[in-house]
Amino acid sequence: MPEPVIASVGASSLGRTDLPGRDLFSVALAEAFDGLPDPAELVEAMYVGNQSESYEHQIMYGTLLAEWAGLRHVPAERVEGCAAAGALALRHAVKDVRNGEHEAVLACGVEKMTSAGTSGATDALSAAFDRALEQRSGITAPSQYALLAKRYLHETDATERDLAEIAVKNHANAARNPRAQFPKEIDVATVLESAPIAPPLKLYDCAPVGDGAAVVLVTTAELAADLDCPQVRIAGTGASANNIAVAERDMTDIAGARIAAETAYEEAGIDAAAVDIAEVHDAFTVCEALLAEAAGFAPAGTGYQSYQAPAERADGWTDVQLSPSGGLKARGHPIGATGLLQALEAYEQLTGGAGDRAVEGAETALLLNEGGVADAVTVGHVLTTAEAP
């Protein structure tokens, strides 16, 4: 069975831009194929993660971006799973290579969120909620996650200050990331004194709206070697869908994320303790705490300690470093591209391309990308430069 690897990555700038989605993709593609043969000479299939057609009134993103990449008559599909769309695109590419169907597949993600304004983005994101039970009540993404945050603060020793510290940590990481939408440090007071959005969540507890695109080239190990590319093994992948409505789920036990992570670990032949870095779906600060527990890094009720140095955390924590890119919170969250931006960060960390933000000695990464609220759908990937067990 062929072993899928990441051979190259690329991304556009993140944030507000005048570029349409297809041009954001072109920027990301140009970076990924710098020094490589033309995409038309390599790529045999393409998957595009895209959350909503409402931002640019555009469907058929698979066909559109294949055309923009100079590809003709290859399979090209749009993949949708709200904010998990990018990771789903990567998962499809991995399966194609692993099954021997293709030798080189592009996993892409793009979103042009700012074109719709705040109200348009709010409406597009709310389409991920149950229409009958949630959308008609007027509930929004921040208010949904505020329910999770209030419950988490009630059930654990975590405080609003702890959530603020997670934001501070991720902004500090983003300050060392030239790709970040908000490459600046902040302090706890800035978070705690920021405008309330949906209590207990404040402005600086929330990931921003933004535009962006990312590209990941998935190939066989042999082809990556022929191209003389640094390669990272995609050793495991997992996915899980939970109920769509929050009211039907345990708000502090993110079971779908746990299953996605455990499935990826099992495929990779590792456990949580082997993971050096993790890019998790911190759309809101409480998400990092919840996902640290779901991924097996932290005992129940202690995930909020993710901002602390490993030696300061509670017994039972692993030494993992979370969100070295700055996470969705500060690196940015252009919905369809987010899961692939996680893969890009892991690739750079594991191949010596992370610069000042590099986590020393990192060999293995976990990616957790969610769609809908919490674990409505979760996709996990284990990336590693370590030899197969």
PDB file of N, CA and C in Angstrom, residues 136-203:
ATOM      1  N   ARG A 136     -33.655  28.823  13.675  1.00  0.00           N
ATOM      2  CA  ARG A 136     -34.845  29.676  13.762  1.00  0.00           C
ATOM      3  C   ARG A 136     -34.936  30.433  15.078  1.00  0.00           C
ATOM      4  N   SER A 137     -34.127  30.036  16.055  1.00  0.00           N
ATOM      5  CA  SER A 137     -34.112  30.761  17.330  1.00  0.00           C
ATOM      6  C   SER A 137     -33.203  31.982  17.267  1.00  0.00           C
ATOM      7  N   GLY A 138     -32.431  32.101  16.183  1.00  0.00           N
ATOM      8  CA  GLY A 138     -31.522  33.238  16.049  1.00  0.00           C
ATOM      9  C   GLY A 138     -30.179  33.044  16.714  1.00  0.00           C
ATOM     10  N   ILE A 139     -29.878  31.831  17.138  1.00  0.00           N
ATOM     11  CA  ILE A 139     -28.616  31.573  17.825  1.00  0.00           C
ATOM     12  C   ILE A 139     -27.447  31.710  16.860  1.00  0.00           C
ATOM     13  N   THR A 140     -26.299  32.173  17.349  1.00  0.00           N
ATOM     14  CA  THR A 140     -25.106  32.391  16.529  1.00  0.00           C
ATOM     15  C   THR A 140     -23.965  31.508  17.027  1.00  0.00           C
ATOM     16  N   ALA A 141     -22.879  31.475  16.248  1.00  0.00           N
ATOM     17  CA  ALA A 141     -21.730  30.667  16.665  1.00  0.00           C
ATOM     18  C   ALA A 141     -21.183  31.092  18.033  1.00  0.00           C
ATOM     19  N   PRO A 142     -20.956  32.399  18.273  1.00  0.00           N
ATOM     20  CA  PRO A 142     -20.462  32.769  19.607  1.00  0.00           C
ATOM     21  C   PRO A 142     -21.408  32.359  20.734  1.00  0.00           C
ATOM     22  N   SER A 143     -22.699  32.481  20.514  1.00  0.00           N
ATOM     23  CA  SER A 143     -23.618  32.124  21.598  1.00  0.00           C
ATOM     24  C   SER A 143     -23.641  30.616  21.824  1.00  0.00           C
ATOM     25  N   GLN A 144     -23.473  29.830  20.751  1.00  0.00           N
ATOM     26  CA  GLN A 144     -23.381  28.385  20.922  1.00  0.00           C
ATOM     27  C   GLN A 144     -22.150  28.015  21.756  1.00  0.00           C
ATOM     28  N   TYR A 145     -21.017  28.593  21.400  1.00  0.00           N
ATOM     29  CA  TYR A 145     -19.791  28.260  22.133  1.00  0.00           C
ATOM     30  C   TYR A 145     -19.787  28.855  23.538  1.00  0.00           C
ATOM     31  N   ALA A 146     -20.552  29.930  23.747  1.00  0.00           N
ATOM     32  CA  ALA A 146     -20.686  30.461  25.101  1.00  0.00           C
ATOM     33  C   ALA A 146     -21.375  29.451  26.013  1.00  0.00           C
ATOM     34  N   LEU A 147     -22.307  28.677  25.456  1.00  0.00           N
ATOM     35  CA  LEU A 147     -22.944  27.614  26.251  1.00  0.00           C
ATOM     36  C   LEU A 147     -21.900  26.596  26.707  1.00  0.00           C
ATOM     37  N   LEU A 148     -21.011  26.213  25.783  1.00  0.00           N
ATOM     38  CA  LEU A 148     -19.949  25.272  26.140  1.00  0.00           C
ATOM     39  C   LEU A 148     -19.027  25.878  27.190  1.00  0.00           C
ATOM     40  N   ALA A 149     -18.680  27.160  27.002  1.00  0.00           N
ATOM     41  CA  ALA A 149     -17.751  27.808  27.931  1.00  0.00           C
ATOM     42  C   ALA A 149     -18.353  27.920  29.327  1.00  0.00           C
ATOM     43  N   LYS A 150     -19.619  28.324  29.411  1.00  0.00           N
ATOM     44  CA  LYS A 150     -20.251  28.442  30.729  1.00  0.00           C
ATOM     45  C   LYS A 150     -20.304  27.090  31.425  1.00  0.00           C
ATOM     46  N   ARG A 151     -20.612  26.059  30.657  1.00  0.00           N
ATOM     47  CA  ARG A 151     -20.696  24.737  31.274  1.00  0.00           C
ATOM     48  C   ARG A 151     -19.320  24.267  31.733  1.00  0.00           C
ATOM     49  N   TYR A 152     -18.297  24.541  30.900  1.00  0.00           N
ATOM     50  CA  TYR A 152     -16.940  24.124  31.250  1.00  0.00           C
ATOM     51  C   TYR A 152     -16.461  24.850  32.510  1.00  0.00           C
ATOM     52  N   LEU A 153     -16.718  26.132  32.594  1.00  0.00           N
ATOM     53  CA  LEU A 153     -16.318  26.890  33.787  1.00  0.00           C
ATOM     54  C   LEU A 153     -17.074  26.396  35.021  1.00  0.00           C
ATOM     55  N   HIS A 154     -18.325  25.959  34.830  1.00  0.00           N
ATOM     56  CA  HIS A 154     -19.119  25.451  35.949  1.00  0.00           C
ATOM     57  C   HIS A 154     -18.595  24.105  36.451  1.00  0.00           C
ATOM     58  N   GLU A 155     -18.162  23.238  35.527  1.00  0.00           N
ATOM     59  CA  GLU A 155     -17.787  21.874  35.889  1.00  0.00           C
ATOM     60  C   GLU A 155     -16.333  21.728  36.322  1.00  0.00           C
ATOM     61  N   THR A 156     -15.490  22.693  36.024  1.00  0.00           N
ATOM     62  CA  THR A 156     -14.057  22.570  36.298  1.00  0.00           C
ATOM     63  C   THR A 156     -13.581  23.731  37.177  1.00  0.00           C
ATOM     64  N   ASP A 157     -12.283  23.730  37.460  1.00  0.00           N
ATOM     65  CA  ASP A 157     -11.691  24.832  38.222  1.00  0.00           C
ATOM     66  C   ASP A 157     -11.253  25.986  37.321  1.00  0.00           C
ATOM     67  N   ALA A 158     -11.517  25.893  36.026  1.00  0.00           N
ATOM     68  CA  ALA A 158     -11.120  26.941  35.094  1.00  0.00           C
ATOM     69  C   ALA A 158     -11.859  28.242  35.385  1.00  0.00           C
ATOM     70  N   THR A 159     -11.187  29.347  35.074  1.00  0.00           N
ATOM     71  CA  THR A 159     -11.776  30.674  35.229  1.00  0.00           C
ATOM     72  C   THR A 159     -11.705  31.417  33.895  1.00  0.00           C
ATOM     73  N   GLU A 160     -12.385  32.538  33.825  1.00  0.00           N
ATOM     74  CA  GLU A 160     -12.301  33.367  32.617  1.00  0.00           C
ATOM     75  C   GLU A 160     -10.864  33.835  32.386  1.00  0.00           C
ATOM     76  N   ARG A 161     -10.127  34.012  33.446  1.00  0.00           N
ATOM     77  CA  ARG A 161      -8.721  34.400  33.297  1.00  0.00           C
ATOM     78  C   ARG A 161      -7.918  33.283  32.613  1.00  0.00           C
ATOM     79  N   ASP A 162      -8.213  32.027  32.942  1.00  0.00           N
ATOM     80  CA  ASP A 162      -7.517  30.919  32.282  1.00  0.00           C
ATOM     81  C   ASP A 162      -7.790  30.934  30.782  1.00  0.00           C
ATOM     82  N   LEU A 163      -9.040  31.170  30.395  1.00  0.00           N
ATOM     83  CA  LEU A 163      -9.348  31.250  28.966  1.00  0.00           C
ATOM     84  C   LEU A 163      -8.600  32.415  28.329  1.00  0.00           C
ATOM     85  N   ALA A 164      -8.506  33.514  29.052  1.00  0.00           N
ATOM     86  CA  ALA A 164      -7.757  34.670  28.540  1.00  0.00           C
ATOM     87  C   ALA A 164      -6.287  34.323  28.343  1.00  0.00           C
ATOM     88  N   GLU A 165      -5.741  33.537  29.244  1.00  0.00           N
ATOM     89  CA  GLU A 165      -4.329  33.134  29.125  1.00  0.00           C
ATOM     90  C   GLU A 165      -4.096  32.292  27.860  1.00  0.00           C
ATOM     91  N   ILE A 166      -5.084  31.505  27.468  1.00  0.00           N
ATOM     92  CA  ILE A 166      -4.955  30.744  26.219  1.00  0.00           C
ATOM     93  C   ILE A 166      -4.840  31.707  25.039  1.00  0.00           C
ATOM     94  N   ALA A 167      -5.659  32.746  25.033  1.00  0.00           N
ATOM     95  CA  ALA A 167      -5.575  33.748  23.963  1.00  0.00           C
ATOM     96  C   ALA A 167      -4.217  34.434  23.963  1.00  0.00           C
ATOM     97  N   VAL A 168      -3.708  34.768  25.134  1.00  0.00           N
ATOM     98  CA  VAL A 168      -2.401  35.424  25.251  1.00  0.00           C
ATOM     99  C   VAL A 168      -1.304  34.520  24.687  1.00  0.00           C
ATOM    100  N   LYS A 169      -1.353  33.241  25.043  1.00  0.00           N
ATOM    101  CA  LYS A 169      -0.355  32.289  24.541  1.00  0.00           C
ATOM    102  C   LYS A 169      -0.388  32.194  23.020  1.00  0.00           C
ATOM    103  N   ASN A 170      -1.590  32.116  22.460  1.00  0.00           N
ATOM    104  CA  ASN A 170      -1.695  31.951  21.011  1.00  0.00           C
ATOM    105  C   ASN A 170      -1.306  33.213  20.255  1.00  0.00           C
ATOM    106  N   HIS A 171      -1.577  34.362  20.819  1.00  0.00           N
ATOM    107  CA  HIS A 171      -1.091  35.595  20.196  1.00  0.00           C
ATOM    108  C   HIS A 171       0.431  35.681  20.258  1.00  0.00           C
ATOM    109  N   ALA A 172       1.027  35.220  21.340  1.00  0.00           N
ATOM    110  CA  ALA A 172       2.490  35.202  21.434  1.00  0.00           C
ATOM    111  C   ALA A 172       3.084  34.296  20.362  1.00  0.00           C
ATOM    112  N   ASN A 173       2.440  33.160  20.111  1.00  0.00           N
ATOM    113  CA  ASN A 173       2.909  32.284  19.039  1.00  0.00           C
ATOM    114  C   ASN A 173       2.742  32.945  17.679  1.00  0.00           C
ATOM    115  N   ALA A 174       1.615  33.591  17.467  1.00  0.00           N
ATOM    116  CA  ALA A 174       1.360  34.251  16.183  1.00  0.00           C
ATOM    117  C   ALA A 174       2.334  35.390  15.923  1.00  0.00           C
ATOM    118  N   ALA A 175       2.813  36.026  16.987  1.00  0.00           N
ATOM    119  CA  ALA A 175       3.766  37.120  16.822  1.00  0.00           C
ATOM    120  C   ALA A 175       5.060  36.654  16.167  1.00  0.00           C
ATOM    121  N   ARG A 176       5.317  35.356  16.202  1.00  0.00           N
ATOM    122  CA  ARG A 176       6.510  34.787  15.570  1.00  0.00           C
ATOM    123  C   ARG A 176       6.178  34.084  14.250  1.00  0.00           C
ATOM    124  N   ASN A 177       4.946  34.258  13.805  1.00  0.00           N
ATOM    125  CA  ASN A 177       4.488  33.579  12.589  1.00  0.00           C
ATOM    126  C   ASN A 177       4.221  34.602  11.489  1.00  0.00           C
ATOM    127  N   PRO A 178       5.055  34.679  10.461  1.00  0.00           N
ATOM    128  CA  PRO A 178       4.852  35.672   9.403  1.00  0.00           C
ATOM    129  C   PRO A 178       3.575  35.453   8.607  1.00  0.00           C
ATOM    130  N   ARG A 179       2.950  34.296   8.745  1.00  0.00           N
ATOM    131  CA  ARG A 179       1.698  34.035   8.036  1.00  0.00           C
ATOM    132  C   ARG A 179       0.468  34.501   8.819  1.00  0.00           C
ATOM    133  N   ALA A 180       0.629  34.915  10.055  1.00  0.00           N
ATOM    134  CA  ALA A 180      -0.511  35.151  10.936  1.00  0.00           C
ATOM    135  C   ALA A 180      -1.298  36.399  10.555  1.00  0.00           C
ATOM    136  N   GLN A 181      -2.610  36.332  10.769  1.00  0.00           N
ATOM    137  CA  GLN A 181      -3.472  37.492  10.563  1.00  0.00           C
ATOM    138  C   GLN A 181      -3.225  38.541  11.641  1.00  0.00           C
ATOM    139  N   PHE A 182      -2.973  38.102  12.871  1.00  0.00           N
ATOM    140  CA  PHE A 182      -2.718  39.022  13.983  1.00  0.00           C
ATOM    141  C   PHE A 182      -1.381  38.686  14.639  1.00  0.00           C
ATOM    142  N   PRO A 183      -0.265  39.082  14.019  1.00  0.00           N
ATOM    143  CA  PRO A 183       1.053  38.755  14.571  1.00  0.00           C
ATOM    144  C   PRO A 183       1.475  39.746  15.656  1.00  0.00           C
ATOM    145  N   LYS A 184       0.722  39.805  16.729  1.00  0.00           N
ATOM    146  CA  LYS A 184       1.033  40.745  17.809  1.00  0.00           C
ATOM    147  C   LYS A 184       0.689  40.122  19.142  1.00  0.00           C
ATOM    148  N   GLU A 185       1.484  40.448  20.135  1.00  0.00           N
ATOM    149  CA  GLU A 185       1.239  39.947  21.482  1.00  0.00           C
ATOM    150  C   GLU A 185       0.187  40.802  22.185  1.00  0.00           C
ATOM    151  N   ILE A 186      -0.521  40.197  23.106  1.00  0.00           N
ATOM    152  CA  ILE A 186      -1.498  40.896  23.933  1.00  0.00           C
ATOM    153  C   ILE A 186      -1.294  40.452  25.375  1.00  0.00           C
ATOM    154  N   ASP A 187      -1.975  41.116  26.305  1.00  0.00           N
ATOM    155  CA  ASP A 187      -1.885  40.696  27.704  1.00  0.00           C
ATOM    156  C   ASP A 187      -3.264  40.283  28.205  1.00  0.00           C
ATOM    157  N   VAL A 188      -3.287  39.722  29.396  1.00  0.00           N
ATOM    158  CA  VAL A 188      -4.535  39.204  29.953  1.00  0.00           C
ATOM    159  C   VAL A 188      -5.566  40.316  30.121  1.00  0.00           C
ATOM    160  N   ALA A 189      -5.121  41.474  30.544  1.00  0.00           N
ATOM    161  CA  ALA A 189      -6.065  42.575  30.752  1.00  0.00           C
ATOM    162  C   ALA A 189      -6.770  42.946  29.454  1.00  0.00           C
ATOM    163  N   THR A 190      -6.032  42.911  28.344  1.00  0.00           N
ATOM    164  CA  THR A 190      -6.638  43.233  27.051  1.00  0.00           C
ATOM    165  C   THR A 190      -7.774  42.267  26.739  1.00  0.00           C
ATOM    166  N   VAL A 191      -7.572  41.000  27.046  1.00  0.00           N
ATOM    167  CA  VAL A 191      -8.621  40.003  26.790  1.00  0.00           C
ATOM    168  C   VAL A 191      -9.805  40.225  27.718  1.00  0.00           C
ATOM    169  N   LEU A 192      -9.534  40.328  29.006  1.00  0.00           N
ATOM    170  CA  LEU A 192     -10.611  40.418  29.990  1.00  0.00           C
ATOM    171  C   LEU A 192     -11.411  41.706  29.865  1.00  0.00           C
ATOM    172  N   GLU A 193     -10.779  42.762  29.368  1.00  0.00           N
ATOM    173  CA  GLU A 193     -11.461  44.057  29.236  1.00  0.00           C
ATOM    174  C   GLU A 193     -12.036  44.277  27.846  1.00  0.00           C
ATOM    175  N   SER A 194     -11.873  43.300  26.942  1.00  0.00           N
ATOM    176  CA  SER A 194     -12.427  43.461  25.601  1.00  0.00           C
ATOM    177  C   SER A 194     -13.941  43.303  25.632  1.00  0.00           C
ATOM    178  N   ALA A 195     -14.574  43.738  24.567  1.00  0.00           N
ATOM    179  CA  ALA A 195     -16.038  43.794  24.526  1.00  0.00           C
ATOM    180  C   ALA A 195     -16.653  42.406  24.680  1.00  0.00           C
ATOM    181  N   PRO A 196     -17.713  42.304  25.476  1.00  0.00           N
ATOM    182  CA  PRO A 196     -18.405  41.008  25.581  1.00  0.00           C
ATOM    183  C   PRO A 196     -19.099  40.676  24.261  1.00  0.00           C
ATOM    184  N   ILE A 197     -18.951  39.417  23.821  1.00  0.00           N
ATOM    185  CA  ILE A 197     -19.602  38.970  22.601  1.00  0.00           C
ATOM    186  C   ILE A 197     -20.780  38.062  22.942  1.00  0.00           C
ATOM    187  N   ALA A 198     -20.517  37.050  23.750  1.00  0.00           N
ATOM    188  CA  ALA A 198     -21.554  36.170  24.295  1.00  0.00           C
ATOM    189  C   ALA A 198     -20.987  35.650  25.604  1.00  0.00           C
ATOM    190  N   PRO A 199     -21.291  36.284  26.722  1.00  0.00           N
ATOM    191  CA  PRO A 199     -20.656  35.943  27.992  1.00  0.00           C
ATOM    192  C   PRO A 199     -20.713  34.445  28.275  1.00  0.00           C
ATOM    193  N   PRO A 200     -19.586  33.878  28.729  1.00  0.00           N
ATOM    194  CA  PRO A 200     -18.370  34.544  29.205  1.00  0.00           C
ATOM    195  C   PRO A 200     -17.349  34.879  28.110  1.00  0.00           C
ATOM    196  N   LEU A 201     -17.683  34.683  26.846  1.00  0.00           N
ATOM    197  CA  LEU A 201     -16.724  34.931  25.765  1.00  0.00           C
ATOM    198  C   LEU A 201     -16.694  36.407  25.400  1.00  0.00           C
ATOM    199  N   LYS A 202     -15.471  36.907  25.259  1.00  0.00           N
ATOM    200  CA  LYS A 202     -15.248  38.303  24.898  1.00  0.00           C
ATOM    201  C   LYS A 202     -14.598  38.364  23.522  1.00  0.00           C
ATOM    202  N   LEU A 203     -14.382  39.555  23.024  1.00  0.00           N
ATOM    203  CA  LEU A 203     -13.853  39.708  21.672  1.00  0.00           C
ATOM    204  C   LEU A 203     -12.574  38.917  21.469  1.00  0.00           C
TER     205      LEU A 203
END
